[in-house]
Coordinates of C-alpha atoms in Angstrom, one line a residue:
M761 CA 85.0 57.3 94.4
E762 CA 82.7 59.0 91.8
Y763 CA 79.1 59.4 92.7
Q764 CA 76.5 59.8 90.3
P765 CA 73.0 60.9 90.5
V766 CA 70.7 58.2 89.6
I767 CA 67.2 58.6 91.1
D768 CA 65.0 60.3 88.6
I769 CA 63.0 63.0 90.4
E770 CA 59.8 63.0 88.5
K771 CA 57.8 65.7 90.3
C772 CA 59.0 69.2 91.9
P773 CA 59.8 68.6 95.8
I774 CA 57.8 71.3 97.0
C775 CA 54.2 71.5 95.0
N776 CA 54.3 68.2 93.3
T777 CA 54.1 69.7 89.5
P778 CA 55.5 67.0 87.1
T779 CA 59.0 67.5 86.3
A780 CA 58.3 66.6 82.4
S781 CA 56.2 69.7 82.4
N782 CA 58.7 71.8 83.8
P783 CA 61.5 73.8 81.4
I784 CA 65.3 73.0 81.7
S785 CA 66.9 76.2 83.3
F786 CA 70.3 74.6 82.3
S787 CA 72.3 71.3 81.7
C788 CA 75.9 70.5 81.8
A789 CA 78.3 67.1 81.8
S790 CA 77.2 66.3 85.1
F791 CA 73.6 67.5 85.9
E792 CA 70.1 68.9 84.8
V793 CA 68.2 72.0 86.7
V794 CA 64.5 72.5 85.8
Q795 CA 62.6 75.4 87.4
C796 CA 59.2 74.4 88.8
S797 CA 56.7 76.4 86.6
N798 CA 54.2 76.6 89.6
C799 CA 56.2 77.5 92.8
Q800 CA 59.3 78.6 90.9
T801 CA 61.5 76.0 92.7
H802 CA 65.1 75.0 90.9
Y803 CA 65.9 71.6 91.9
H804 CA 67.7 68.7 90.2
K805 CA 66.3 66.3 87.6
K806 CA 68.4 63.3 89.1
Y807 CA 69.5 62.9 92.5
F808 CA 71.6 60.5 94.7
D809 CA 69.9 57.8 96.4
K810 CA 70.5 57.7 100.2
K811 CA 73.3 55.0 100.8
E812 CA 75.4 57.5 98.1
M813 CA 74.4 60.6 99.7
I814 CA 75.8 59.4 103.1
E815 CA 79.1 58.4 101.8
Y816 CA 79.3 61.7 99.6
Y817 CA 78.5 64.1 102.3
S818 CA 81.5 62.2 104.0
E819 CA 83.9 62.5 101.5
L820 CA 83.1 66.0 100.4
Y821 CA 82.9 67.7 103.7
C822 CA 85.2 65.8 106.0
Y823 CA 87.8 63.9 104.2
S824 CA 91.3 64.3 102.2
R825 CA 90.1 65.2 98.4
D826 CA 93.3 63.6 97.0
K827 CA 91.7 61.5 93.7
K828 CA 94.9 59.5 93.9
D829 CA 94.5 58.1 97.4
S830 CA 91.7 55.1 97.4
N831 CA 90.9 55.4 100.8
P832 CA 90.3 58.8 101.7
K833 CA 91.1 59.9 105.3
F834 CA 89.6 62.3 107.5
S835 CA 91.5 65.7 107.0
E836 CA 92.4 68.0 109.9
T837 CA 92.8 71.0 107.5
I838 CA 89.3 70.5 105.9
F839 CA 87.9 70.5 109.7
Q840 CA 89.7 73.8 110.5
Q841 CA 88.3 75.6 107.3
R842 CA 84.8 74.4 107.9
L843 CA 85.0 75.4 111.8
S844 CA 85.6 78.6 111.0
K845 CA 82.8 79.4 108.6
S846 CA 82.2 83.0 108.5
H847 CA 78.9 82.9 107.0
R848 CA 77.5 82.0 110.3
K849 CA 78.8 85.0 112.4
K850 CA 75.7 87.4 111.7
P851 CA 73.0 84.7 112.2
L852 CA 74.7 83.5 115.4
S853 CA 74.8 86.9 116.8
Y854 CA 71.0 87.0 117.3
F855 CA 71.6 84.7 120.3
N856 CA 74.0 86.9 122.1
D857 CA 71.5 89.0 123.9
I858 CA 68.8 86.4 125.1
S859 CA 69.4 85.7 128.7
S860 CA 67.1 82.7 128.8
K861 CA 68.4 79.4 128.7
L862 CA 66.8 78.2 125.2
K863 CA 66.7 74.5 123.7
I864 CA 68.3 74.6 120.4
L865 CA 68.4 71.7 117.8
E866 CA 71.1 72.3 114.8
I867 CA 70.5 70.6 111.6
G868 CA 73.7 69.5 110.0
C869 CA 76.0 70.7 112.8
D870 CA 79.2 70.1 110.6
A871 CA 82.4 70.9 112.2
G872 CA 80.8 72.3 115.2
G873 CA 81.2 76.0 115.2
T874 CA 78.2 76.9 115.9
I875 CA 76.7 74.4 118.1
R876 CA 79.5 75.0 120.4
H877 CA 78.9 78.6 120.3
L878 CA 75.4 78.2 121.9
Y879 CA 76.6 75.7 124.1
S880 CA 79.2 78.1 125.3
L881 CA 76.2 80.7 126.0
G882 CA 74.5 78.3 128.2
H883 CA 72.0 76.9 125.9
E884 CA 70.8 73.4 125.9
V885 CA 71.8 72.1 122.7
T886 CA 71.3 68.9 120.4
G887 CA 73.1 68.5 117.1
L888 CA 72.6 66.1 114.0
D889 CA 75.1 65.5 111.2
M890 CA 76.3 62.7 109.0
C891 CA 80.2 62.8 109.3
P892 CA 81.1 60.5 112.1
E893 CA 84.5 62.4 113.1
Y894 CA 82.7 65.6 113.7
V895 CA 80.2 64.0 115.8
E896 CA 82.6 61.9 117.9
R897 CA 84.5 65.2 118.4
L898 CA 81.6 67.3 119.5
K899 CA 80.6 64.1 122.1
G900 CA 83.5 64.0 123.4
E901 CA 83.0 67.5 124.4
G902 CA 79.9 67.0 126.2
I903 CA 77.7 68.3 123.5
E904 CA 74.4 65.8 122.7
V905 CA 74.9 65.2 119.2
Y906 CA 73.7 62.3 116.8
C907 CA 75.2 60.8 113.5
T908 CA 72.2 60.8 111.7
S909 CA 69.9 62.4 108.9
F910 CA 67.2 64.9 110.0
D911 CA 65.2 62.3 108.0
D912 CA 66.0 59.6 110.5
V913 CA 65.4 61.0 113.7
T914 CA 62.1 61.4 115.8
F915 CA 61.6 64.1 118.4
E916 CA 58.4 65.1 120.3
K917 CA 56.0 67.8 119.4
E918 CA 57.1 71.5 120.8
T919 CA 60.3 70.2 122.1
F920 CA 62.8 73.1 120.7
D921 CA 62.6 77.0 121.3
F922 CA 64.5 77.0 117.9
V923 CA 65.7 75.2 115.3
V924 CA 68.9 76.2 113.1
C925 CA 70.6 75.1 110.0
F926 CA 73.3 77.1 108.1
E927 CA 73.4 76.2 104.4
V928 CA 71.2 73.2 105.0
L929 CA 67.8 73.8 103.3
E930 CA 69.0 73.4 99.8
H931 CA 70.2 70.0 100.7
F932 CA 66.8 68.6 101.8
I933 CA 65.6 65.7 99.5
N934 CA 62.2 65.9 101.5
P935 CA 61.8 69.6 102.2
V936 CA 57.9 69.4 102.7
E937 CA 57.9 66.8 105.0
N938 CA 61.2 68.3 106.9
V939 CA 59.7 71.7 107.0
K940 CA 56.5 70.2 108.4
K941 CA 58.8 68.0 111.0
I942 CA 60.6 71.5 112.1
Y943 CA 57.1 73.1 112.5
D944 CA 55.9 70.0 114.8
I945 CA 59.0 70.2 116.9
L946 CA 59.2 73.8 117.8
K947 CA 57.4 75.3 120.7
K948 CA 54.6 78.0 120.4
D949 CA 56.5 80.9 119.8
G950 CA 59.2 78.8 118.5
G951 CA 61.7 80.3 115.8
F952 CA 63.3 78.7 112.6
L953 CA 66.7 80.2 111.9
F954 CA 68.5 79.6 108.7
T955 CA 70.9 80.6 105.8
T956 CA 70.2 79.0 102.1
P957 CA 71.4 80.3 98.8
L958 CA 68.6 82.5 97.2
V959 CA 68.3 83.3 93.3
K960 CA 67.3 87.1 93.6
N961 CA 68.2 88.3 90.3
G962 CA 66.8 86.0 87.7
F963 CA 68.1 82.5 86.8
K964 CA 69.6 83.8 83.6
K965 CA 72.3 85.3 85.5
F966 CA 73.6 81.9 86.8
D967 CA 75.4 79.2 84.9
G968 CA 76.3 75.4 85.8
K969 CA 79.4 76.6 87.2
D970 CA 77.4 78.8 89.9
R971 CA 78.1 76.8 93.5
A972 CA 74.4 77.5 94.2
F973 CA 73.2 74.9 91.9
Q974 CA 76.0 72.3 92.3
L975 CA 75.6 68.9 93.8
P976 CA 74.9 67.9 96.5
H977 CA 72.5 70.5 96.6
F978 CA 69.0 69.7 95.5
C979 CA 66.7 72.5 95.7
V980 CA 67.6 76.1 95.2
Y981 CA 64.9 78.8 96.3
N982 CA 63.8 82.2 95.3
S983 CA 61.7 84.6 97.6
T984 CA 58.3 83.0 95.9
S985 CA 59.4 79.4 96.5
L986 CA 60.7 79.9 99.9
K987 CA 57.1 81.3 100.9
Y988 CA 55.7 78.7 99.4
L989 CA 57.9 76.3 101.3
L990 CA 57.5 77.8 104.3
K991 CA 53.7 78.8 104.3
D992 CA 53.0 77.9 107.7
F993 CA 56.0 80.5 109.2
L994 CA 56.0 83.9 109.3
I995 CA 59.5 84.7 107.5
E996 CA 61.9 87.7 108.3
E997 CA 64.9 88.4 106.1
R998 CA 67.9 89.9 108.1
S999 CA 71.4 90.8 107.2
G1000 CA 72.5 87.4 105.6
Y1001 CA 70.0 85.1 107.3
F1002 CA 66.5 84.0 107.9
I1003 CA 63.9 83.7 110.9
A1004 CA 61.0 82.2 110.4
K1005 CA 58.3 82.2 113.3
K1006 CA 55.3 79.5 113.5
L1007 CA 52.0 81.2 112.6

């Protein structure tokens, strides 16, 4: 099935500067990206409605991509590829030397490589993902995981020691509200560990083919806009990932 963004984004999702006043960074056949003149966030001028977004994620990340198949099926090949995502190895090493048992939430646990590792270290883990097949596999292993988006789930304040998400921040369609929720559900000394594509060398070096700006990514950040979004956190950039601690 072909999915097309249909919702007009009228304001910057980070600082509410009107989209009409922001310059177009580039456009191609399928989308246009603007850069906020205030906070410097790059974001898409149009995005999916919620129903389409959920269906799109399942087809993109879980199912066979053979366009000839009118009823795409769960792909074991894609599952194994996503299970072994290499960009998660460095940030996960952060937890290897922690002896105390932590309560950790993973947003977008995908095929489960991260949450399985944290579970094996003895931490109390909770996961969220929108692919039913991935969720059922993890549940079958005794891991607490829910088939839902972060927008649609509620936790008590100061529940978790850590929230982790890898290549998820750029997918948030309500980034300010989502980051505030992360802040609220973290304990007093809690941390937010994440990875996300970051524009470091000026947008002009990118074009419409750059994967960082491809749908279903919604926002792409640079160091300025990331600090704007995470203004209530102290951000530390490490080798290949970020740790943000509550101020």
